[in-house]
Amino acid sequence: MATYQELVELAHRKNILEVAAELGMKLDSDYRWIVPGEKPKGLTFKPEYNIFSWWSHGIEGKDPIALVMLMKDCSRKEAIKFLVKGEARSLYKSSRAKKRTV
């Protein structure tokens, strides 16, 4: 079975722009979160580093796990579960297959 640390790593490596899209966030061409009809929120993404920052809220350089925690108002454990979904099962299967071939 996948360890907690393996699940954290898997969640941490998720593409932050894909995570934002899955959360229903709309981004402009400068990777800023926009809500139609409102001023820009100031939350920006840096896809080359897989992080986001929200300066007006004192949030700097956070990963996909933190984004889910912020947007869904949930715990770290719940955010990791949201990010890995069925991938944890495939990770478990691949680790079992490696053990069989050894």
mmCIF file of C-alpha atoms in Angstrom:
data_model
loop_
_atom_site.group_PDB
_atom_site.id
_atom_site.type_symbol
_atom_site.label_atom_id
_atom_site.label_comp_id
_atom_site.label_asym_id
_atom_site.label_seq_id
_atom_site.Cartn_x
_atom_site.Cartn_y
_atom_site.Cartn_z
ATOM 1 C CA MET A 1 0.000 0.000 0.000
ATOM 2 C CA ALA A 2 1.198 3.541 -0.716
ATOM 3 C CA THR A 3 2.748 5.283 2.252
ATOM 4 C CA TYR A 4 1.506 8.643 3.460
ATOM 5 C CA GLN A 5 4.741 10.250 2.251
ATOM 6 C CA GLU A 6 4.260 8.781 -1.249
ATOM 7 C CA LEU A 7 0.736 10.224 -1.358
ATOM 8 C CA VAL A 8 2.015 13.640 -0.219
ATOM 9 C CA GLU A 9 4.672 13.602 -2.957
ATOM 10 C CA LEU A 10 2.107 12.596 -5.564
ATOM 11 C CA ALA A 11 -0.236 15.409 -4.497
ATOM 12 C CA HIS A 12 2.628 17.929 -4.330
ATOM 13 C CA ARG A 13 3.680 17.137 -7.929
ATOM 14 C CA LYS A 14 0.204 17.674 -9.405
ATOM 15 C CA ASN A 15 0.189 20.384 -12.073
ATOM 16 C CA ILE A 16 -1.077 23.471 -10.249
ATOM 17 C CA LEU A 17 -2.854 24.860 -13.330
ATOM 18 C CA GLU A 18 -4.762 21.596 -13.759
ATOM 19 C CA VAL A 19 -5.645 21.655 -10.071
ATOM 20 C CA ALA A 20 -6.936 25.231 -10.410
ATOM 21 C CA ALA A 21 -9.077 24.185 -13.387
ATOM 22 C CA GLU A 22 -10.434 21.215 -11.447
ATOM 23 C CA LEU A 23 -11.367 23.620 -8.651
ATOM 24 C CA GLY A 24 -13.294 25.734 -11.194
ATOM 25 C CA MET A 25 -10.869 28.650 -11.122
ATOM 26 C CA LYS A 26 -10.599 30.784 -14.280
ATOM 27 C CA LEU A 27 -7.195 32.264 -15.078
ATOM 28 C CA ASP A 28 -6.166 35.055 -17.407
ATOM 29 C CA SER A 29 -3.159 34.944 -19.751
ATOM 30 C CA ASP A 30 -0.877 36.126 -16.919
ATOM 31 C CA TYR A 31 -1.987 33.199 -14.724
ATOM 32 C CA ARG A 32 -4.046 35.404 -12.404
ATOM 33 C CA TRP A 33 -7.294 34.153 -10.893
ATOM 34 C CA ILE A 34 -10.256 36.031 -12.312
ATOM 35 C CA VAL A 35 -13.896 35.994 -11.316
ATOM 36 C CA PRO A 36 -16.128 37.331 -14.117
ATOM 37 C CA GLY A 37 -17.569 40.721 -13.233
ATOM 38 C CA GLU A 38 -15.114 41.324 -10.379
ATOM 39 C CA LYS A 39 -11.703 42.936 -10.027
ATOM 40 C CA PRO A 40 -8.739 40.537 -10.188
ATOM 41 C CA LYS A 41 -8.311 38.709 -6.887
ATOM 42 C CA GLY A 42 -4.514 39.090 -6.763
ATOM 43 C CA LEU A 43 -3.939 35.342 -6.596
ATOM 44 C CA THR A 44 -1.275 34.468 -9.171
ATOM 45 C CA PHE A 45 0.267 31.227 -10.366
ATOM 46 C CA LYS A 46 3.846 30.465 -11.380
ATOM 47 C CA PRO A 47 3.467 27.264 -13.371
ATOM 48 C CA GLU A 48 7.225 26.970 -13.950
ATOM 49 C CA TYR A 49 7.626 26.424 -10.187
ATOM 50 C CA ASN A 50 4.219 24.771 -9.645
ATOM 51 C CA ILE A 51 3.268 27.339 -6.983
ATOM 52 C CA PHE A 52 0.806 30.156 -6.316
ATOM 53 C CA SER A 53 0.940 33.331 -4.251
ATOM 54 C CA TRP A 54 -1.756 35.620 -2.922
ATOM 55 C CA TRP A 55 0.156 38.633 -1.696
ATOM 56 C CA SER A 56 -2.833 40.527 -0.282
ATOM 57 C CA HIS A 57 -3.481 37.562 2.031
ATOM 58 C CA GLY A 58 0.158 37.000 2.983
ATOM 59 C CA ILE A 59 0.384 33.747 1.039
ATOM 60 C CA GLU A 60 3.608 33.210 -0.893
ATOM 61 C CA GLY A 61 4.964 30.252 -2.850
ATOM 62 C CA LYS A 62 2.426 27.589 -1.930
ATOM 63 C CA ASP A 63 1.910 24.217 -3.633
ATOM 64 C CA PRO A 64 -1.163 22.405 -5.033
ATOM 65 C CA ILE A 65 -1.989 20.949 -1.608
ATOM 66 C CA ALA A 66 -2.218 24.436 -0.095
ATOM 67 C CA LEU A 67 -4.352 25.624 -3.026
ATOM 68 C CA VAL A 68 -6.924 22.890 -2.412
ATOM 69 C CA MET A 69 -6.896 23.596 1.337
ATOM 70 C CA LEU A 70 -7.532 27.290 0.634
ATOM 71 C CA MET A 71 -10.220 26.923 -2.013
ATOM 72 C CA LYS A 72 -12.110 24.013 -0.433
ATOM 73 C CA ASP A 73 -11.519 25.160 3.163
ATOM 74 C CA CYS A 74 -10.390 21.684 4.145
ATOM 75 C CA SER A 75 -7.626 19.929 6.059
ATOM 76 C CA ARG A 76 -4.282 18.890 4.568
ATOM 77 C CA LYS A 77 -5.357 15.249 4.684
ATOM 78 C CA GLU A 78 -8.591 16.014 2.814
ATOM 79 C CA ALA A 79 -6.681 18.068 0.232
ATOM 80 C CA ILE A 80 -4.237 15.219 -0.401
ATOM 81 C CA LYS A 81 -7.143 12.795 -0.771
ATOM 82 C CA PHE A 82 -8.785 15.199 -3.283
ATOM 83 C CA LEU A 83 -5.559 15.429 -5.299
ATOM 84 C CA VAL A 84 -4.616 11.759 -5.473
ATOM 85 C CA LYS A 85 -8.111 10.236 -5.830
ATOM 86 C CA GLY A 86 -7.758 6.956 -7.740
ATOM 87 C CA GLU A 87 -4.041 7.419 -8.285
ATOM 88 C CA ALA A 88 -3.301 6.015 -4.843
ATOM 89 C CA ARG A 89 -4.759 2.685 -5.965
ATOM 90 C CA SER A 90 -2.567 2.589 -9.083
ATOM 91 C CA LEU A 91 0.469 3.503 -6.982
ATOM 92 C CA TYR A 92 -0.384 0.601 -4.652
ATOM 93 C CA LYS A 93 -0.756 -1.795 -7.588
ATOM 94 C CA SER A 94 2.574 -0.766 -9.130
ATOM 95 C CA SER A 95 4.399 -1.209 -5.804
ATOM 96 C CA ARG A 96 2.843 -4.683 -5.412
ATOM 97 C CA ALA A 97 3.891 -5.601 -8.952
ATOM 98 C CA LYS A 98 7.475 -4.557 -8.197
ATOM 99 C CA LYS A 99 7.506 -6.758 -5.098
ATOM 100 C CA ARG A 100 6.324 -9.757 -7.133
ATOM 101 C CA THR A 101 9.060 -9.372 -9.750
ATOM 102 C CA VAL A 102 11.815 -9.110 -7.138
#
